[in-house]
C-alpha cells in the first residue's frame, strides 16, 4: 500500500505549459526525490499529486486507484510545506489532531497517535504551545508530526528544509531519513538542493523546465548522467564542461568532475595558472585557467598549498570523463 | 526606528507637528462638547471658555431628552450602522476571498467591477434608489438604509480585503484542504483571523460615514420611527431660530457610540499588528 503512478501529466497556467508530460512509477515504501532548479514545476507536480491543483491532462493513481476526482483529504496523503503552514490559532496538539477530527477518528485513537508521533519527534514538551512560541526547527517538526498522525499512504514534502538554517537543516534531514527507515512508508520529497536529494533518496527524479531529465538512484545519476543538464546539476562543485573541439575530440562537449582531476607541479595534460583557491579544510577547490581546456575547477581532498599565480598541471581521469553529443545527450 | 531618527530636534519637530494636527482636529469637537454644557448666553458671549459655576447649564441635554424620541434615534443609528457594518465586512470579505483565491474567467474584470464604486459616489443614484425603495415598499424602513449603506461600503471593503487576502499563505490554506476543512472553514477559521487588522481598518472607514450621514436618512427614512441621530438633531435647527444648546448636546451625545465602536476596532487593529502572524 502506498504506490504512486503518474501517467502523462500535463499542466498549463493559461498559455504557459509548466509540466510537459510527466510519467513516473513509485513503488511502495520508496523515498523518491524530485529535484530541479527553481521554477521547473516540482511544486506544481507535487500539488497535482496532492489534489490541490488539477492536471490539465493525464492521470494520477495512488495504490492503483485513479484519484483525479478525489479531494486532497480523501487521497490518503499528508503534506509538509516549506513555510510550515501551521494553524496559528491552534496549539501544537490541536494542529496535529485537526485532520483526524475532521475525518471522524475516535478521540482515544487520536490521543494514542499523537502520543506516538510526538514521542518519535520529541514534541511532548511543546504540545500545549502555539506555533508563534516555537522556533523554526520546532515548527517544522510539528508540521512533520501533523503529517505523521494521519498515517498516510504517501508523504509529500515540499522543500521542508529550505527555511531552516544550515545546522538545523542537517539535523532535520537526518530525522526525515530515520523516519523513513522506521515507517517504511512511501515518501515524495521536493527540493532544489542536490545535496538533500543525494543524501535522502532511494531514487531521484531530475526535472527541468517541466520535463523529466533522468530517473535513477543517486549513484546512477552521479556516475552515468544521461545528459548535460543532469551532469551539471548533480555534484558540487559543478562538473567542468569543455568544448570537445579544443581537446581534439569528436564529442561536442567533454565533462570532467572537479574531483576526478589530479594536479601536479611538474607535468600533466593541461598546463594552467591558478586564479583562485578555496581552502575548506577537508577539501581545496582550485580554479585553474588552462591553455588547453579553459577555466577548470579542481577539487582536491584535504589541504593543498597553492594560491593565485601559481602554475599547475592538471590531468583528468580518463576513465571518468563524460562525452556529450550535439543534442546534449551522453554518448555511449 | 533607526538611531538617526531619534535625535532630539527631530523628535521635538515630529511631536510639534503631530500636536498641532491633533489640536486642529480636536478643536471643533472640544468646542462642541464644552459649549453643550453652557447656557445660551454664555455660548455666544465667550464660546471658547470652559463652563464656570454661573454659566454651567444642562438645558441642552434636558431639551434633547424631552423633545423627540432621542433614545429611539440612537437605537436607529446603531442598528443601521452595526447591521451595515456586519454585511459590508461579511460580503466584502467573501467576495475578496473568491477574487484572491480562485482562478476563474473574468476574475480581474470582476475585481475591477466590484471596486468601481470607490470612484463613483452612490449619491448620484439617489433618484433611482428612491424609486426602487418606493417600488419595493421599503421607504421609511431601516432596511432601506442598511441596503444602501451595504452597497456603499462594499467596493472599498472588497478592494482592501482582496489585497490583504492575497498575502495569506497558500500553504496554510492548502494544509487546511489536506486536513479536510471545507472552503467555508478555511475562510472563516484560517483566513479571516489573519486579515483582522485589515477588517478593522475597513470597519472604521465604513462606519464613520454611515453614522454621520444625513442624506439618505432624510430621503429614504425621514419618518419619526426611523429617524437617525444626525437627522433627529436637525429639528433644533430652524430657519429663523436655532436651539444651539440642544444642537450641541445632541451632537455631543452622537459622538459617544461611534467613539466606543472606534475604540473597539482600533484595539483589534493594534492587537492584530502586534500579535505577529505565523508565516
Ligand atoms: N498559480 C499559478 N499561476 C500561474 N503560474 C504558476 C502558478 N503556480 C506556478 N506557476 C508557474 O509554474 C512554474 C513552476 O512553478 P513551481 O511548480 O512552483 O516551481 P518549483 O519547481 O520552483 O516548485 C513557475 O514558472 C511558476 O511561475
Ligand atoms: Mg516550489
Coordinates of C-alpha atoms and ligand atoms in Angstrom, one line a residue:
Chain A
X1 CA 0.0 0.0 0.0
X2 CA 1.4 3.4 -1.0
X3 CA 2.4 3.1 -4.6
X4 CA 2.0 6.1 -7.0
X5 CA 1.7 6.2 -10.7
X6 CA 1.7 9.3 -12.8
X7 CA 0.7 9.0 -16.4
X8 CA 1.4 11.7 -18.9
X9 CA 0.5 14.5 -16.6
X10 CA 0.5 18.0 -18.2
X11 CA -0.3 21.3 -16.7
X12 CA -0.7 24.7 -18.2
X13 CA -1.3 28.0 -16.5
X14 CA -3.1 30.0 -19.2
X15 CA -0.8 29.8 -22.2
X16 CA 2.3 28.7 -20.2
X17 CA 2.9 25.0 -20.2
X18 CA 4.5 24.2 -16.9
X19 CA 4.5 20.4 -17.0
X20 CA 5.0 18.9 -20.4
X21 CA 4.0 15.3 -19.9
X22 CA 5.4 13.6 -16.8
X23 CA 5.4 9.8 -16.4
X24 CA 6.5 8.2 -13.2
X25 CA 6.2 5.0 -11.2
X26 CA 6.9 5.0 -7.4
X27 CA 6.9 1.7 -5.6
X28 CA 5.5 1.1 -2.1
X29 CA 8.0 2.2 0.5
X30 CA 10.2 4.1 -1.8
X31 CA 11.8 7.5 -1.0
X32 CA 11.7 9.5 -4.2
X33 CA 13.1 13.0 -4.5
X34 CA 12.1 15.5 -7.2
X35 CA 15.0 17.8 -7.8
X36 CA 15.4 20.6 -10.2
X37 CA 16.1 24.3 -10.5
X38 CA 13.6 26.8 -9.1
X39 CA 10.5 27.2 -11.2
X40 CA 10.9 23.9 -13.1
X41 CA 7.5 22.7 -11.9
X42 CA 8.3 20.5 -8.9
X43 CA 5.8 22.0 -6.5
X44 CA 3.2 22.1 -9.2
X45 CA 3.7 18.3 -9.8
X46 CA 3.5 17.7 -6.0
X47 CA 0.3 19.8 -5.7
X48 CA -1.2 17.8 -8.5
X49 CA -0.4 14.5 -6.7
X50 CA -2.0 16.0 -3.5
X51 CA -5.1 17.1 -5.4
X52 CA -4.5 20.8 -4.6
X53 CA -4.2 21.6 -8.3
X54 CA -6.0 19.9 -11.2
X55 CA -3.8 18.5 -14.0
X56 CA -4.7 19.8 -17.5
X57 CA -4.5 16.2 -18.7
X58 CA -3.1 12.9 -17.5
X59 CA -3.8 10.7 -14.5
X60 CA -2.6 10.2 -11.0
X61 CA -3.0 6.8 -9.5
X62 CA -2.5 6.1 -5.8
X63 CA -2.4 2.4 -4.9
X64 CA -3.7 1.7 -8.4
X65 CA -6.8 3.9 -7.9
X66 CA -7.4 6.9 -10.1
X67 CA -7.7 9.8 -7.7
X68 CA -8.3 12.5 -10.3
X69 CA -11.7 13.4 -8.7
X70 CA -10.8 12.8 -5.1
X71 CA -10.3 15.8 -2.8
X72 CA -6.9 16.1 -1.1
X73 CA -8.3 14.8 2.3
X74 CA -9.6 11.6 0.7
X75 CA -6.3 10.7 -1.1
X76 CA -4.5 9.1 1.9
X77 CA -1.7 11.7 1.7
X78 CA -0.1 14.1 4.1
X79 CA 2.0 17.1 3.1
X80 CA 4.7 19.1 4.8
X81 CA 5.3 22.6 3.5
X82 CA 8.3 24.9 3.2
X83 CA 6.6 27.6 5.3
X84 CA 5.4 25.0 7.9
X85 CA 1.8 26.2 7.4
X86 CA 0.8 25.5 11.0
X87 CA -2.6 26.9 12.1
X88 CA -1.5 30.0 14.1
X89 CA -4.5 30.0 16.4
X90 CA -4.2 26.3 17.5
X91 CA -1.9 24.6 19.9
X92 CA 0.6 22.1 18.7
X93 CA -1.7 19.3 19.8
X94 CA -4.7 20.8 18.0
X95 CA -2.6 21.4 14.9
X96 CA -1.9 17.7 14.9
X97 CA -5.4 16.5 15.7
X98 CA -7.4 18.7 13.4
X99 CA -7.2 16.5 10.3
X100 CA -8.1 13.4 12.4
X101 CA -11.1 15.1 14.0
X102 CA -12.3 16.2 10.5
X103 CA -12.1 12.6 9.4
X104 CA -14.1 11.4 12.5
X105 CA -11.4 9.4 14.2
X106 CA -12.3 8.3 17.7
X107 CA -10.8 10.5 20.4
X108 CA -8.9 7.6 22.1
X109 CA -7.2 6.8 18.8
X110 CA -6.3 10.5 18.2
X111 CA -4.7 10.6 21.7
X112 CA -2.8 7.5 21.0
X113 CA -1.5 8.6 17.6
X114 CA -0.5 12.0 18.9
X115 CA 1.4 10.4 21.8
X116 CA 3.2 8.0 19.4
X117 CA 4.3 10.6 16.9
X118 CA 5.1 13.3 19.4
X119 CA 7.4 10.8 21.2
X120 CA 9.0 10.0 17.8
X121 CA 9.7 13.6 17.2
X122 CA 10.4 14.7 20.8
X123 CA 7.5 17.1 20.7
X124 CA 6.0 16.3 24.1
X125 CA 7.2 19.5 25.8
X126 CA 5.5 21.7 23.2
X127 CA 2.1 20.1 22.8
X128 CA 0.3 23.0 24.7
X129 CA 2.2 25.8 22.9
X130 CA 1.1 27.8 19.9
X131 CA 3.2 27.9 16.7
X132 CA 4.3 31.5 17.5
X133 CA 6.0 30.2 20.6
X134 CA 8.2 27.8 18.7
X135 CA 11.5 28.1 16.8
X136 CA 11.7 27.4 13.1
X137 CA 13.1 23.9 13.6
X138 CA 10.4 23.0 16.2
X139 CA 7.7 24.3 13.9
X140 CA 8.9 22.1 11.1
X141 CA 8.9 19.1 13.4
X142 CA 5.3 19.9 14.4
X143 CA 4.5 20.0 10.7
X144 CA 6.1 16.6 10.2
X145 CA 4.2 15.4 13.3
X146 CA 0.9 16.7 11.8
X147 CA 1.7 14.6 8.7
X148 CA 2.7 11.6 10.7
X149 CA -0.6 11.3 12.8
X150 CA -2.6 11.0 9.6
X151 CA -0.8 7.7 8.9
X152 CA -0.9 8.4 5.2
X153 CA -0.1 6.1 2.3
X154 CA 2.0 8.8 0.8
X155 CA 4.1 11.5 2.5
X156 CA 4.6 14.6 0.4
X157 CA 7.4 17.1 1.3
X158 CA 7.7 20.5 -0.5
X159 CA 11.2 21.9 0.3
X160 CA 10.7 21.3 4.0
X161 CA 14.2 22.3 5.0
X162 CA 14.6 25.5 2.9
X163 CA 13.5 27.9 5.7
X164 CA 15.9 26.4 8.3
X165 CA 19.4 27.4 9.0
X166 CA 22.3 25.2 7.9
X167 CA 22.8 23.3 11.2
X168 CA 19.1 22.6 11.7
X169 CA 18.8 21.5 8.0
X170 CA 21.4 18.7 8.6
X171 CA 19.6 17.6 11.8
X172 CA 16.1 17.6 10.3
X173 CA 17.4 15.9 7.2
X174 CA 18.7 13.1 9.4
X175 CA 15.4 13.0 11.2
X176 CA 13.5 12.6 8.0
X177 CA 15.8 9.8 6.9
X178 CA 15.3 8.0 10.2
X179 CA 11.6 8.5 9.9
X180 CA 11.6 6.8 6.5
X181 CA 13.7 3.9 7.8
X182 CA 11.3 3.4 10.7
X183 CA 8.0 3.8 8.9
X184 CA 8.9 2.3 5.6
X185 CA 6.2 4.4 4.0
X186 CA 6.3 6.0 0.6
X187 CA 7.7 9.5 0.5
X188 CA 7.9 12.0 -2.2
X189 CA 10.3 14.9 -1.4
X190 CA 10.8 18.0 -3.5
X191 CA 13.9 20.1 -3.3
X192 CA 16.1 22.3 -5.4
X193 CA 19.2 21.2 -3.4
X194 CA 21.0 18.3 -4.9
X195 CA 22.7 17.5 -1.6
X196 CA 19.4 16.8 0.0
X197 CA 18.4 14.7 -3.0
X198 CA 21.6 12.7 -2.9
X199 CA 21.5 12.1 0.8
X200 CA 17.8 11.1 1.2
X201 CA 16.7 9.5 -2.0
X202 CA 16.3 5.9 -3.0
X203 CA 15.6 7.3 -6.4
X204 CA 16.0 10.8 -7.8
X205 CA 13.8 12.3 -10.4
X206 CA 15.6 15.2 -12.1
X207 CA 13.2 17.8 -13.5
X208 CA 14.0 20.7 -15.8
X209 CA 11.5 23.1 -17.4
X210 CA 8.6 20.7 -17.0
X211 CA 10.3 17.6 -18.2
X212 CA 11.9 14.6 -16.5
X213 CA 15.6 14.6 -17.5
X214 CA 16.5 11.4 -15.8
X215 CA 15.3 9.0 -13.1
X216 CA 17.7 6.9 -11.1
X217 CA 19.5 6.0 -7.9
X218 CA 21.8 8.8 -6.6
X219 CA 25.0 7.0 -7.7
X220 CA 23.5 6.2 -11.1
X221 CA 22.9 9.9 -11.7
X222 CA 26.4 10.7 -10.4
X223 CA 28.2 8.0 -12.5
X224 CA 26.0 7.9 -15.6
X225 CA 24.3 11.2 -16.2
X226 CA 22.1 10.9 -19.2
X227 CA 22.7 14.4 -20.4
X228 CA 24.4 17.7 -19.9
X229 CA 21.7 19.0 -17.6
X230 CA 21.9 16.1 -15.1
X231 CA 25.7 16.1 -15.3
X232 CA 25.8 19.8 -14.4
X233 CA 23.1 19.6 -11.7
X234 CA 24.3 16.6 -9.7
X235 CA 27.6 17.1 -8.0
X236 CA 29.2 20.0 -6.3
X237 CA 31.3 21.8 -7.4
X238 CA 29.7 21.5 -10.8
X239 CA 31.2 19.3 -13.5
X240 CA 33.6 21.1 -15.8
X241 CA 32.3 21.2 -19.4
X242 CA 35.0 21.6 -22.1
X243 CA 34.4 22.2 -25.7
X244 CA 35.2 18.9 -27.4
X245 CA 37.0 20.6 -30.4
X246 CA 39.6 22.2 -28.1
X247 CA 40.6 18.7 -26.9
X248 CA 40.6 17.3 -30.4
X249 CA 37.6 15.1 -29.5
X250 CA 34.6 14.2 -31.8
X251 CA 32.1 14.8 -29.0
X252 CA 30.6 18.3 -28.8
X253 CA 31.2 18.6 -25.1
X254 CA 33.5 16.8 -22.7
X255 CA 32.7 16.7 -19.0
X256 CA 35.0 16.0 -16.1
X257 CA 34.1 16.3 -12.4
X258 CA 36.3 18.5 -10.3
X259 CA 37.1 15.6 -8.1
X260 CA 38.3 13.5 -11.0
X261 CA 41.2 15.7 -11.9
X262 CA 44.7 15.2 -10.5
X263 CA 47.2 18.0 -10.2
X264 CA 51.0 18.1 -10.3
X265 CA 53.6 20.9 -10.1
X266 CA 55.8 19.4 -12.8
X267 CA 53.9 17.6 -15.5
X268 CA 50.3 16.8 -16.7
X269 CA 47.9 17.1 -19.6
X270 CA 46.7 20.7 -19.1
X271 CA 49.1 23.4 -18.0
X272 CA 47.5 26.4 -16.3
X273 CA 47.6 29.3 -13.8
X274 CA 45.8 29.3 -10.5
X275 CA 43.2 32.1 -10.4
X276 CA 41.8 31.4 -7.0
X277 CA 41.9 28.7 -4.4
X278 CA 39.2 28.0 -1.8
X279 CA 40.6 26.3 1.4
X280 CA 37.8 24.4 3.1
X281 CA 39.9 22.2 5.3
X282 CA 38.5 18.9 4.2
X283 CA 38.7 20.0 0.5
X284 CA 40.5 22.6 -1.5
X285 CA 38.9 23.9 -4.6
X286 CA 41.3 25.3 -7.2
X287 CA 40.2 27.4 -10.1
X288 CA 42.8 26.9 -12.9
X289 CA 42.9 28.8 -16.1
X290 CA 44.4 26.2 -18.6
X291 CA 45.7 26.9 -22.0
X292 CA 44.1 23.8 -23.5
X293 CA 40.8 23.4 -21.7
X294 CA 39.9 26.9 -20.5
X295 CA 38.9 27.5 -16.9
X296 CA 38.5 24.3 -14.9
X297 CA 37.5 23.7 -11.3
X298 CA 39.6 21.1 -9.4
X299 CA 38.6 19.6 -6.1
X300 CA 41.5 18.2 -4.1
X301 CA 40.9 16.3 -0.9
X302 CA 42.5 17.6 2.2
X303 CA 44.7 20.7 2.4
X304 CA 46.7 21.8 -0.6
X305 CA 49.0 24.8 -0.5
X306 CA 48.6 26.9 -3.6
X307 CA 47.5 30.4 -4.4
X308 CA 46.7 32.8 -7.3
X309 CA 49.5 33.0 -9.9
X310 CA 51.0 29.5 -9.2
X311 CA 51.5 27.3 -12.2
X312 CA 49.9 23.8 -12.0
X313 CA 49.4 20.8 -14.4
X314 CA 46.1 19.1 -14.3
X315 CA 45.3 15.6 -15.6
X316 CA 41.7 14.4 -15.9
X317 CA 41.0 10.8 -15.0
X318 CA 40.3 9.3 -18.5
X319 CA 38.0 6.6 -17.1
X320 CA 35.8 9.2 -15.6
X321 CA 35.3 11.7 -18.3
X322 CA 32.0 12.0 -20.0
X323 CA 31.2 12.8 -23.6
X324 CA 28.0 14.6 -24.8
X325 CA 26.7 14.9 -28.3
X326 CA 25.2 17.9 -30.2
X327 CA 21.8 17.3 -28.5
X328 CA 23.3 17.3 -25.0
X329 CA 22.8 13.6 -24.6
X330 CA 25.6 11.4 -23.2
X331 CA 27.4 9.4 -25.8
X332 CA 27.9 5.6 -25.3
Chain B
X1 CA 13.3 53.1 14.3
X2 CA 16.8 53.9 13.3
X3 CA 19.2 55.8 15.5
X4 CA 19.3 58.9 13.3
X5 CA 15.5 59.3 13.5
X6 CA 15.5 59.5 17.3
X7 CA 17.8 62.6 17.7
X8 CA 16.2 65.2 20.0
X9 CA 15.5 68.0 17.5
X10 CA 13.8 65.5 15.2
X11 CA 11.7 64.1 18.0
X12 CA 10.6 67.6 19.1
X13 CA 9.8 68.5 15.5
X14 CA 7.8 65.4 14.9
X15 CA 5.9 65.9 18.2
X16 CA 5.2 69.6 17.4
X17 CA 3.7 68.7 14.0
X18 CA 1.6 65.9 15.5
X19 CA 0.4 68.0 18.4
X20 CA -0.5 70.9 16.0
X21 CA -2.5 68.5 13.9
X22 CA -4.2 66.9 17.0
X23 CA -5.2 70.4 18.2
X24 CA -6.6 71.4 14.8
X25 CA -8.5 68.1 14.5
X26 CA -9.9 68.1 18.0
X27 CA -10.7 71.8 18.3
X28 CA -14.2 71.7 16.8
X29 CA -15.1 68.6 18.8
X30 CA -14.0 70.2 22.0
X31 CA -15.8 73.4 21.3
X32 CA -19.0 71.4 20.7
X33 CA -18.7 69.4 23.9
X34 CA -17.6 72.3 26.1
X35 CA -20.4 74.6 24.8
X36 CA -23.1 71.9 25.2
X37 CA -22.7 72.3 29.0
X38 CA -23.2 76.1 28.9
X39 CA -26.2 78.4 29.0
X40 CA -27.3 80.0 25.7
X41 CA -26.0 83.5 26.7
X42 CA -22.6 82.1 27.7
X43 CA -22.2 80.2 24.4
X44 CA -22.5 83.5 22.5
X45 CA -20.6 85.7 24.9
X46 CA -17.5 83.6 25.2
X47 CA -17.6 80.4 23.2
X48 CA -14.0 79.4 24.0
X49 CA -14.2 79.4 27.8
X50 CA -14.9 76.4 29.9
X51 CA -18.2 76.4 31.8
X52 CA -18.0 78.1 35.2
X53 CA -20.4 77.8 38.1
X54 CA -22.6 80.6 36.7
X55 CA -22.5 79.5 33.0
X56 CA -22.9 75.8 33.6
X57 CA -26.2 74.7 32.3
X58 CA -27.7 71.3 31.3
X59 CA -30.6 72.9 29.4
X60 CA -29.4 71.5 26.1
X61 CA -29.4 67.9 27.4
X62 CA -32.8 68.3 29.1
X63 CA -34.3 69.7 25.9
X64 CA -32.9 66.8 23.8
X65 CA -34.2 64.3 26.2
X66 CA -37.6 66.0 26.4
X67 CA -38.1 66.7 22.8
X68 CA -38.4 63.9 20.2
X69 CA -37.5 60.3 21.0
X70 CA -33.8 60.6 21.1
X71 CA -33.3 57.1 22.6
X72 CA -35.1 55.8 19.6
X73 CA -33.0 57.8 17.2
X74 CA -29.9 56.4 18.9
X75 CA -31.2 52.9 18.5
X76 CA -31.9 53.5 14.8
X77 CA -28.5 54.9 14.2
X78 CA -26.8 52.0 16.0
X79 CA -29.0 49.4 14.2
X80 CA -28.3 50.8 10.8
X81 CA -24.5 51.3 11.5
X82 CA -23.9 47.9 13.1
X83 CA -26.0 45.9 10.6
X84 CA -24.5 47.7 7.6
X85 CA -21.0 47.1 9.0
X86 CA -21.7 43.5 9.5
X87 CA -22.9 42.9 6.0
X88 CA -20.1 45.0 4.4
X89 CA -17.5 43.0 6.3
X90 CA -19.1 39.7 5.6
X91 CA -19.9 40.1 2.0
X92 CA -16.8 42.2 1.3
X93 CA -14.5 39.5 2.8
X94 CA -16.3 36.7 1.0
X95 CA -16.0 38.5 -2.4
X96 CA -12.4 39.4 -1.6
X97 CA -11.6 35.7 -0.8
X98 CA -13.2 34.5 -4.0
X99 CA -11.3 37.1 -6.0
X100 CA -7.9 36.4 -4.4
X101 CA -8.2 32.6 -4.0
X102 CA -9.9 31.2 -7.1
X103 CA -8.8 31.3 -10.7
X104 CA -11.8 31.8 -12.9
X105 CA -12.6 33.5 -16.2
X106 CA -13.2 37.2 -15.7
X107 CA -11.6 37.4 -12.3
X108 CA -9.8 40.7 -13.0
X109 CA -12.8 42.2 -14.6
X110 CA -15.0 41.2 -11.7
X111 CA -12.5 42.7 -9.3
X112 CA -12.5 46.0 -11.2
X113 CA -16.3 46.0 -11.4
X114 CA -16.6 45.5 -7.7
X115 CA -14.1 48.2 -6.9
X116 CA -15.7 50.7 -9.4
X117 CA -17.9 52.1 -6.6
X118 CA -14.9 53.6 -4.9
X119 CA -14.8 56.2 -7.7
X120 CA -18.5 56.7 -8.3
X121 CA -20.4 58.3 -5.4
X122 CA -23.5 56.4 -4.6
X123 CA -25.5 59.6 -4.2
X124 CA -25.5 60.0 -8.0
X125 CA -28.0 57.2 -8.0
X126 CA -30.3 58.7 -5.3
X127 CA -33.3 59.2 -7.5
X128 CA -33.1 55.6 -8.8
X129 CA -32.6 54.3 -5.3
X130 CA -35.6 56.2 -4.1
X131 CA -37.8 54.9 -6.9
X132 CA -36.5 51.4 -6.1
X133 CA -37.3 51.7 -2.4
X134 CA -40.8 53.2 -3.2
X135 CA -41.5 50.3 -5.6
X136 CA -40.4 47.7 -3.1
X137 CA -42.2 49.4 -0.2
X138 CA -39.1 50.0 1.8
X139 CA -39.4 53.7 2.3
X140 CA -39.3 54.7 6.0
X141 CA -37.7 51.4 7.0
X142 CA -34.2 50.9 8.4
X143 CA -33.8 48.0 5.9
X144 CA -33.7 50.6 3.1
X145 CA -30.8 52.4 4.9
X146 CA -29.0 49.2 5.6
X147 CA -29.2 48.1 2.0
X148 CA -27.9 51.4 0.7
X149 CA -25.1 51.6 3.2
X150 CA -24.0 48.0 2.5
X151 CA -23.8 48.8 -1.2
X152 CA -21.9 52.0 -0.4
X153 CA -19.3 50.3 1.8
X154 CA -18.7 47.1 -0.3
X155 CA -16.4 48.5 -3.0
X156 CA -13.7 49.8 -0.6
X157 CA -14.0 46.7 1.5
X158 CA -13.6 44.3 -1.4
X159 CA -10.6 46.3 -2.7
X160 CA -8.7 46.5 0.6
X161 CA -9.5 43.0 1.7
X162 CA -8.6 41.2 -1.5
X163 CA -5.2 42.9 -1.4
X164 CA -4.7 41.6 2.1
X165 CA -6.0 38.1 1.4
X166 CA -3.6 37.7 -1.5
X167 CA -0.9 37.8 1.2
X168 CA -2.3 35.0 3.3
X169 CA 0.0 32.0 2.7
X170 CA -1.2 29.5 0.2
X171 CA 0.5 26.7 2.1
X172 CA -1.7 27.4 5.1
X173 CA -4.9 27.1 3.0
X174 CA -3.6 24.0 1.4
X175 CA -2.7 22.5 4.7
X176 CA -6.4 23.0 5.7
X177 CA -7.6 21.4 2.5
X178 CA -5.4 18.3 3.1
X179 CA -6.8 18.1 6.7
X180 CA -10.3 18.1 5.1
X181 CA -11.5 21.6 6.1
X182 CA -14.3 22.9 3.9
X183 CA -13.7 26.1 1.9
X184 CA -16.0 27.9 4.4
X185 CA -14.0 26.8 7.4
X186 CA -10.7 27.8 5.6
X187 CA -12.3 31.2 5.0
X188 CA -13.7 31.7 8.5
X189 CA -11.2 30.0 10.6
X190 CA -7.8 30.4 8.8
X191 CA -8.0 33.4 6.6
X192 CA -10.3 35.9 8.4
X193 CA -8.3 35.8 11.7
X194 CA -5.2 36.6 9.7
X195 CA -6.7 39.7 8.0
X196 CA -8.3 41.0 11.2
X197 CA -6.2 44.3 11.1
X198 CA -7.5 44.9 7.6
X199 CA -11.0 44.2 8.6
X200 CA -10.7 46.7 11.5
X201 CA -9.4 49.3 9.1
X202 CA -12.3 48.7 6.7
X203 CA -14.7 48.8 9.6
X204 CA -13.6 52.2 10.7
X205 CA -13.7 53.6 7.2
X206 CA -17.1 52.2 6.6
X207 CA -18.7 53.1 9.9
X208 CA -18.0 56.8 10.3
X209 CA -19.7 58.0 7.0
X210 CA -22.7 55.8 7.8
X211 CA -23.1 57.2 11.3
X212 CA -22.7 60.8 10.1
X213 CA -24.8 60.5 7.0
X214 CA -27.7 62.9 6.7
X215 CA -28.6 62.4 3.0
X216 CA -30.1 59.0 2.9
X217 CA -32.0 59.2 6.2
X218 CA -33.5 62.4 5.1
X219 CA -34.6 61.0 1.7
X220 CA -35.3 57.3 2.5
X221 CA -36.4 57.2 6.1
X222 CA -37.4 60.6 7.5
X223 CA -40.3 59.1 9.5
X224 CA -40.4 59.6 13.2
X225 CA -39.9 55.9 13.9
X226 CA -36.8 55.5 11.6
X227 CA -35.0 58.8 12.2
X228 CA -31.3 58.6 12.9
X229 CA -29.4 60.8 15.4
X230 CA -28.0 63.1 12.8
X231 CA -31.4 63.6 11.3
X232 CA -33.0 63.9 14.7
X233 CA -30.6 66.7 15.7
X234 CA -31.9 68.8 12.8
X235 CA -35.2 69.5 14.5
X236 CA -33.4 72.0 16.6
X237 CA -32.0 73.9 13.6
X238 CA -34.7 76.2 12.4
X239 CA -34.8 78.7 9.6
X240 CA -35.1 81.6 12.0
X241 CA -34.2 80.3 15.4
X242 CA -31.8 77.6 16.2
X243 CA -31.7 76.0 19.6
X244 CA -27.9 75.8 19.9
X245 CA -27.9 74.3 23.4
X246 CA -29.9 71.3 22.1
X247 CA -28.0 71.0 18.8
X248 CA -24.6 70.9 20.7
X249 CA -25.9 68.5 23.2
X250 CA -27.3 66.2 20.6
X251 CA -24.1 66.3 18.6
X252 CA -22.1 65.6 21.8
X253 CA -24.2 62.6 22.5
X254 CA -23.9 61.4 19.0
X255 CA -20.1 61.2 19.3
X256 CA -20.2 58.7 22.1
X257 CA -21.4 55.5 20.5
X258 CA -19.2 55.9 17.4
X259 CA -16.3 56.6 19.7
X260 CA -16.9 53.4 21.5
X261 CA -17.1 51.4 18.3
X262 CA -13.9 53.1 17.1
X263 CA -12.0 52.3 20.2
X264 CA -13.1 48.7 19.9
X265 CA -11.9 48.4 16.3
X266 CA -8.6 50.2 16.8
X267 CA -7.9 47.8 19.7
X268 CA -8.4 45.0 17.2
X269 CA -6.1 46.8 14.8
X270 CA -3.3 47.1 17.2
X271 CA -3.7 43.6 18.6
X272 CA -3.6 42.3 15.0
X273 CA -0.4 44.1 14.3
X274 CA 1.4 43.2 17.5
X275 CA 0.3 39.5 17.7
X276 CA 2.6 38.7 14.7
X277 CA 1.1 36.3 12.2
X278 CA 2.9 33.0 11.8
X279 CA 4.4 32.6 8.4
Ligands
LIG1 N1 -1.0 29.5 -9.8 C1 -0.1 29.8 -10.8 N2 -0.4 30.6 -11.8 C2 0.5 30.8 -12.8 N3 1.7 30.3 -12.9 C3 2.1 29.5 -11.9 C4 1.2 29.2 -10.8 N4 1.9 28.3 -10.0 C5 3.1 28.1 -10.5 N5 3.2 28.8 -11.7 C6 4.4 28.8 -12.6 O1 4.7 27.5 -12.8 C7 6.1 27.3 -12.8 C8 6.5 26.2 -11.9 O2 6.3 26.6 -10.5 P1 6.6 25.7 -9.3 O3 6.0 24.3 -9.5 O4 6.2 26.4 -8.1 O5 8.2 25.6 -9.4 P2 9.2 25.0 -8.4 O6 9.9 23.9 -9.2 O7 10.2 26.1 -8.0 O8 8.5 24.4 -7.2 C9 6.7 28.7 -12.4 O9 7.2 29.3 -13.6 C10 5.6 29.4 -11.9 O10 5.7 30.8 -12.2
LIG2 MG1 8.5 25.0 -5.2

